[in-house]
Tab-separated table of C-alpha atoms in Angstrom:
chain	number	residue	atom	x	y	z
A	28	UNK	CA	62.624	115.243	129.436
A	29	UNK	CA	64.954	113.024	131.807
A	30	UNK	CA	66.339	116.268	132.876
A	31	UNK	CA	63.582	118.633	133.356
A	32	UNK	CA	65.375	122.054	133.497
A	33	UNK	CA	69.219	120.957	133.562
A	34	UNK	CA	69.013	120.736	129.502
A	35	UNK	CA	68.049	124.853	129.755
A	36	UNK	CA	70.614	127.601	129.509
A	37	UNK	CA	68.736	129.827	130.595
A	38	UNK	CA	68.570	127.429	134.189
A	39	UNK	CA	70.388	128.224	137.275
A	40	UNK	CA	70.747	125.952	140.053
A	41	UNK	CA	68.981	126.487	142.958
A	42	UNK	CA	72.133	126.719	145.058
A	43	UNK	CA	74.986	129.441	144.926
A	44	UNK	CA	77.543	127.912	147.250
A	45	UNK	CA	79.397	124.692	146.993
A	46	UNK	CA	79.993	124.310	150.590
A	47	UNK	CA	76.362	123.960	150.894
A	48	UNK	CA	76.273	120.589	149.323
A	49	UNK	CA	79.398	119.869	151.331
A	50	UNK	CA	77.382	120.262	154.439
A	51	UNK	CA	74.752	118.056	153.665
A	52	UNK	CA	76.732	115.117	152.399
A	53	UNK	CA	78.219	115.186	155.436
A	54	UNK	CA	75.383	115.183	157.900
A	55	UNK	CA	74.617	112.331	155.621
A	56	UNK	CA	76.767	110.591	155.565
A	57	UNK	CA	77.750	110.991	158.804
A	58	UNK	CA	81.016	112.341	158.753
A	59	UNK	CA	84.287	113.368	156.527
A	60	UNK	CA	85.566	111.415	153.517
A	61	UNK	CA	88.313	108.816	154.532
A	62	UNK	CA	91.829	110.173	154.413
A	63	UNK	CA	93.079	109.214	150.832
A	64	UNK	CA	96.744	107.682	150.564
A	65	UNK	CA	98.179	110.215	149.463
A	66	UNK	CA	101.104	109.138	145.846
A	67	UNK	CA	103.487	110.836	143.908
A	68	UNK	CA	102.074	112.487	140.936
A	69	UNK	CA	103.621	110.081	138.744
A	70	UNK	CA	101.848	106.919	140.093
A	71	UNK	CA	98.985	109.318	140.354
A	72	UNK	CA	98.784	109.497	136.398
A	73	UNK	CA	99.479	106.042	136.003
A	74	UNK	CA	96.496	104.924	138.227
A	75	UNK	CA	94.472	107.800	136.576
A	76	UNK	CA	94.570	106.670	132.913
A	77	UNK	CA	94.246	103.014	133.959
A	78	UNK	CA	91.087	103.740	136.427
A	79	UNK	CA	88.803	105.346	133.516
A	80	UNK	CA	85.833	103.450	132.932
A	81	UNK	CA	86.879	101.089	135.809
A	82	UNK	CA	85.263	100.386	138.791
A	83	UNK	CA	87.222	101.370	142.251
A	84	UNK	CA	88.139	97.813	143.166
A	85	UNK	CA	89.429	96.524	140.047
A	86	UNK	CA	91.487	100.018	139.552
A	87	UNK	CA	93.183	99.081	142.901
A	88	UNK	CA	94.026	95.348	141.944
A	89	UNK	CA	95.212	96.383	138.330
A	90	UNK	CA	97.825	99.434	140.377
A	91	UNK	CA	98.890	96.469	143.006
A	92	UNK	CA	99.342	93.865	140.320
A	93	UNK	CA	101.600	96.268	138.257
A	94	UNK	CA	103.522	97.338	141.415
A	95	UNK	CA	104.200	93.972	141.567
A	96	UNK	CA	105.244	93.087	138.490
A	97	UNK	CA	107.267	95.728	137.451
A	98	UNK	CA	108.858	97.355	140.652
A	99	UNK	CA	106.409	100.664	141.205
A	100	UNK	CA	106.963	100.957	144.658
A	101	UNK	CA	108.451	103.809	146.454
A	102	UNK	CA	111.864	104.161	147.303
A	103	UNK	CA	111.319	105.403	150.691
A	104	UNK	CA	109.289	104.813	153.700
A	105	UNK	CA	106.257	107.428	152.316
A	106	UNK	CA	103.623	106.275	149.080
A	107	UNK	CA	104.450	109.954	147.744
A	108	UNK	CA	108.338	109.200	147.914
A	109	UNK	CA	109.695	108.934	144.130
A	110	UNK	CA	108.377	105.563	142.636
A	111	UNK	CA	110.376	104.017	139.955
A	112	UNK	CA	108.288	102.843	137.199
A	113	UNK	CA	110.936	102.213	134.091
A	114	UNK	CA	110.364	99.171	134.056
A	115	UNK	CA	106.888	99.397	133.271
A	116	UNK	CA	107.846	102.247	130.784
A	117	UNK	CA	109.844	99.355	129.087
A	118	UNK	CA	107.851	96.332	128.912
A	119	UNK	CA	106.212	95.292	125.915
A	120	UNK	CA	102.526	96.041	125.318
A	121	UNK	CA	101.114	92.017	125.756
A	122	UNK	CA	102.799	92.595	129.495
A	123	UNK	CA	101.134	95.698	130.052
A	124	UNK	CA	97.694	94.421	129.114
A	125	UNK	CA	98.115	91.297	130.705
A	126	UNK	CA	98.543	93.358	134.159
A	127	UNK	CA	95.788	95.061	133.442
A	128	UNK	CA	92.958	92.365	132.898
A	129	UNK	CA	91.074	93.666	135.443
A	130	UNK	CA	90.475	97.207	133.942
A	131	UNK	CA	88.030	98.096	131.062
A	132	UNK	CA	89.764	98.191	127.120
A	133	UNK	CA	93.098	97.266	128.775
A	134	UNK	CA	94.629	96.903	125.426
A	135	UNK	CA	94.038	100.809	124.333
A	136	UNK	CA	94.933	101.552	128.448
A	137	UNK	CA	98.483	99.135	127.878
A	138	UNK	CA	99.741	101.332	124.802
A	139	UNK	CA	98.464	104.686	126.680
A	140	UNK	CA	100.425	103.802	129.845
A	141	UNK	CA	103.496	102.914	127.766
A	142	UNK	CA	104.011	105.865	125.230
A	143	UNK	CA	103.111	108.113	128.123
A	144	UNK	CA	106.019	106.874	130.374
A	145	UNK	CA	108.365	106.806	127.105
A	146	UNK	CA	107.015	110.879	126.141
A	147	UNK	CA	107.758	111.744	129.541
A	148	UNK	CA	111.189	110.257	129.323
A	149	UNK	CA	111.679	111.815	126.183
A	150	UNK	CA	110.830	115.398	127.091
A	151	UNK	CA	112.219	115.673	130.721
A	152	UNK	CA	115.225	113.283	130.051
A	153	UNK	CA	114.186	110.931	132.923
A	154	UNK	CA	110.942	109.176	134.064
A	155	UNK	CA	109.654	111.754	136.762
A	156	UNK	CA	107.253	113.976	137.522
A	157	UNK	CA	108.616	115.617	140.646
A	158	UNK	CA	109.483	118.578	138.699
A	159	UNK	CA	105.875	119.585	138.038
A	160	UNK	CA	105.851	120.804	141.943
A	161	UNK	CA	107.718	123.740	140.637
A	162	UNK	CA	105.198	124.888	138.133
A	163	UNK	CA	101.795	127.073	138.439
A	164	UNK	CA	98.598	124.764	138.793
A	165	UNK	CA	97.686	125.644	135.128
A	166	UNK	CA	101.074	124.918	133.201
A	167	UNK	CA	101.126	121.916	135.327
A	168	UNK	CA	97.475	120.611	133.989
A	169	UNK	CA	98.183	121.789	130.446
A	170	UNK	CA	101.411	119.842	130.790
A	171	UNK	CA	99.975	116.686	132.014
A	172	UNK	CA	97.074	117.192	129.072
A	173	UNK	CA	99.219	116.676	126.704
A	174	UNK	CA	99.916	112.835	127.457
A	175	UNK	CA	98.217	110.207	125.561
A	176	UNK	CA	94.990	108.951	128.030
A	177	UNK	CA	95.240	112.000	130.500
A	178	UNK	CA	92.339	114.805	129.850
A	179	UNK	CA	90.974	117.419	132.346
A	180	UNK	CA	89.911	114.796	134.872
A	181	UNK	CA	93.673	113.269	134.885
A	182	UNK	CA	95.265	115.999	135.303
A	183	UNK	CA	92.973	117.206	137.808
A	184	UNK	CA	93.645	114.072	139.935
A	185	UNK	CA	97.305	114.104	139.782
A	186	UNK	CA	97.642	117.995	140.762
A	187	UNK	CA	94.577	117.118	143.627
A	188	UNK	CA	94.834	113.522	144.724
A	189	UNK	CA	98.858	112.940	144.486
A	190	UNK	CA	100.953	114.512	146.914
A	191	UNK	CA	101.136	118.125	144.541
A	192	UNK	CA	97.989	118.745	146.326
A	193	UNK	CA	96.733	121.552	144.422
A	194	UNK	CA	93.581	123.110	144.178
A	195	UNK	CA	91.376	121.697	141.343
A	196	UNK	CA	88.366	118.950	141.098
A	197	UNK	CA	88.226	116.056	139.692
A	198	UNK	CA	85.409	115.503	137.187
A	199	UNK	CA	84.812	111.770	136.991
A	200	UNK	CA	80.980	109.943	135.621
A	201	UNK	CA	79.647	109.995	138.472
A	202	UNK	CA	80.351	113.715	139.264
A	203	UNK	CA	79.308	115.059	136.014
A	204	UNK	CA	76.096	113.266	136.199
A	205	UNK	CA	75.362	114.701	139.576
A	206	UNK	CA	76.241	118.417	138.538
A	207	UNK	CA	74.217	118.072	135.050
A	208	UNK	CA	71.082	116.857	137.363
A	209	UNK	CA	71.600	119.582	139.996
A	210	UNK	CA	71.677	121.943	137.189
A	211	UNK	CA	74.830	123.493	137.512
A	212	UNK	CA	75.708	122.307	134.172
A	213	UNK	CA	74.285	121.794	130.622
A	214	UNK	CA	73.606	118.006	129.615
A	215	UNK	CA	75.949	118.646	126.742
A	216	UNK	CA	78.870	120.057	129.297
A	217	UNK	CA	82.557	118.521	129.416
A	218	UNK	CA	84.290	117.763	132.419
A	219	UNK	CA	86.390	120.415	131.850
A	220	UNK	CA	83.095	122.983	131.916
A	221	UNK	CA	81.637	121.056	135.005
A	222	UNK	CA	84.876	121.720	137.167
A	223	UNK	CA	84.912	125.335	135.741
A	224	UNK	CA	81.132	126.041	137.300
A	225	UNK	CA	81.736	124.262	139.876
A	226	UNK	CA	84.955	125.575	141.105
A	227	UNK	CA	82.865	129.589	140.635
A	228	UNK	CA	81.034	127.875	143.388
A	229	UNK	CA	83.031	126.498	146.161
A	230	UNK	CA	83.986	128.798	148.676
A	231	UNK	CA	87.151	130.613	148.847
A	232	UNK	CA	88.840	129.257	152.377
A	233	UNK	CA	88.303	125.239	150.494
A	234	UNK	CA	91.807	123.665	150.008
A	235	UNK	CA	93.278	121.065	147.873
A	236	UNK	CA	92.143	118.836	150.877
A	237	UNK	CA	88.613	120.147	151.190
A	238	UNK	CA	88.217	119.500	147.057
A	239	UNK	CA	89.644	116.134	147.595
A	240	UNK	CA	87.233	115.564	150.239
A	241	UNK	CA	83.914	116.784	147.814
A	242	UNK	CA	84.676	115.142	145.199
A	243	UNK	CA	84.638	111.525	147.159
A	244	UNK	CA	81.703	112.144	149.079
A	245	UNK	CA	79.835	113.719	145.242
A	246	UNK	CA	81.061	110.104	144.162
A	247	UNK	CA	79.802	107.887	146.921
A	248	UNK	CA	76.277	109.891	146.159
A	249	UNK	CA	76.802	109.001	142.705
A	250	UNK	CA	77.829	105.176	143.639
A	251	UNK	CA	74.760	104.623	145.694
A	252	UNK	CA	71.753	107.092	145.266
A	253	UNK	CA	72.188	109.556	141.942
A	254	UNK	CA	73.267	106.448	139.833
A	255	UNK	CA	73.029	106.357	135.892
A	256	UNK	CA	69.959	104.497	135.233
A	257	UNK	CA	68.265	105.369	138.468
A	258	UNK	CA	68.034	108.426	141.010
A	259	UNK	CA	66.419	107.807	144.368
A	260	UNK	CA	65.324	111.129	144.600
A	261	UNK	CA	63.260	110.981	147.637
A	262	UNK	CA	66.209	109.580	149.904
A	263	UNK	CA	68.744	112.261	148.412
A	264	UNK	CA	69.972	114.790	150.698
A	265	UNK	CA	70.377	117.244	147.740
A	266	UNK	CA	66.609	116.872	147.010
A	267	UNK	CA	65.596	120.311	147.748
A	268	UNK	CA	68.340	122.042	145.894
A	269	UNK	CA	69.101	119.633	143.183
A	270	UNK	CA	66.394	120.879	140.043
A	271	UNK	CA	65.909	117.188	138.853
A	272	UNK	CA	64.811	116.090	142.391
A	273	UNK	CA	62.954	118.755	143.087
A	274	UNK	CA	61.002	118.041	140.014
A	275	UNK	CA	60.492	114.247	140.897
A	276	UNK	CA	56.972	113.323	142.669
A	277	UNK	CA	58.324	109.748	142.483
A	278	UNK	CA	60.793	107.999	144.838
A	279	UNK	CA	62.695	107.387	141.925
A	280	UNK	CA	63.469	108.386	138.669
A	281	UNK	CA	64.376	105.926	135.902
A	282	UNK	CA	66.890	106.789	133.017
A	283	UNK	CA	66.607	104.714	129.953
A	284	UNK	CA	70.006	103.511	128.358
A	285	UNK	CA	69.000	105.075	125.092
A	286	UNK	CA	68.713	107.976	126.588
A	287	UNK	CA	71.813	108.506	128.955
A	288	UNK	CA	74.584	107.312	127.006
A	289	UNK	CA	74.587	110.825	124.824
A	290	UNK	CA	74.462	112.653	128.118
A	291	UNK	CA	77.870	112.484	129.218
A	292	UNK	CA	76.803	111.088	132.674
């Protein structure tokens, strides 16, 4: 098995405390996550649906390039002043996906992005989220859910990365993979159940900040070492508490494509 206990119910990690992992990534790698730039929750979403499946870099040219294009820049001197994006809302979809030929299925991401903008407009009667800061966490996220493109890891982003700053994680590939080999989660687990389990786990004083912080340095571990078709177990600093690595006599494990691609990692 790829995943020699992770796959088992009846497995529990062999860790009880998030801030454990926390610890070590940091000794590792050396020190705190870089201070994110911090937007509105609006730009938040839009970044969020266009980023899936999309590599950092390319995520960060397609949001400059439709900045540029259609005016998404904020009105004041602050990235989590209120951006205007209606002009985005109300370009046509060959404009949309032609700003976004950097990202992955652009044409699916253009008509996402635009009937999005236009439901939002629809139910709030303007092209804003800065209402949401009035609402619990939950109805917030159940709110956001309900756009076309944004699921649990969306909505976790724009209540956690934008300038909302809730409590909540962020379940991207490269975190889910991580949490399914550390055994904290079934193979067959959706983001939605990894941030549950996880969240159980992270230690009560953690804010919005501190979640922020985790899940970048879980996804640097994930960019470099824990990848998807290989994990360098023997230069991991989770070694010793992850059940995959501990399991590993080699200095690293190989993950066949076959394989993976059911696993939701």
């Amino acid at each position: 098995m790829l995943f020699p206990e992770a796959a088992s119910p009846q497995t529990k990690p062999l860790f009880h405390d998030l801030g454990e992992i926390q610890d070590r990534l940091l000794a590792w790698w050396g020190g705190p996550a870089p201070v994110r730039e911090v937007w509105d929750p609006l730009t938040q979403l839009i970044y969020s649906i266009q980023s899936s499946r999309t590599k950092d870099a390319e995520s960060h040219a397609s949001l400059r390039t439709l900045r540029e294009r259609f005016d998404g820049w904020p009105t004041g001197p602050n990235s989590w002043d209120e951006v205007r994006w209606e002009r985005l809302r109300d370009a046509t979809i060959p404009e949309i996906e032609d700003a976004l030929r950097l990202s992955t299925f652009p044409e699916r991401k253009a008509v996402q992005l635009k009937q999005t903008l236009e439901r939002i407009t629809e139910r709030t009667g303007a092209l804003s989220l800065a209402f949401l800061a009035k609402y619990r966490t939950d109805k917030i996220r159940r709110w956001i859910e309900e756009l076309p493109g944004a699921g649990s890891k969306a909505s976790a982003a724009v209540v956690n990365f934008s300038s909302l700053r809730r409590k909540a994680l962020a379940i991207d590939a490269h975190h889910q993979r991580i949490a399914i080999r550390l055994g904290v989660a079934k193979t067959s687990a959706t983001p939605r159940e990894v941030e549950t389990a996880l969240i159980a786990m992270a230690p009560p004083q953690w804010t919005a900040i501190t979640m922020d912080d985790h899940h970048t340095l879980v996804k640097k571990l994930g960019q470099s070492l824990c990848t998807l078709r290989e994990a360098h177990c023997k230069r991991c600093p989770l070694r010793d508490v992850c059940i995959t690595g501990s399991s590993s006599t080699e200095a690293t494990l190989y993950f066949p494509a076959k394989s993976t691609s059911t696993l939701r990692i």
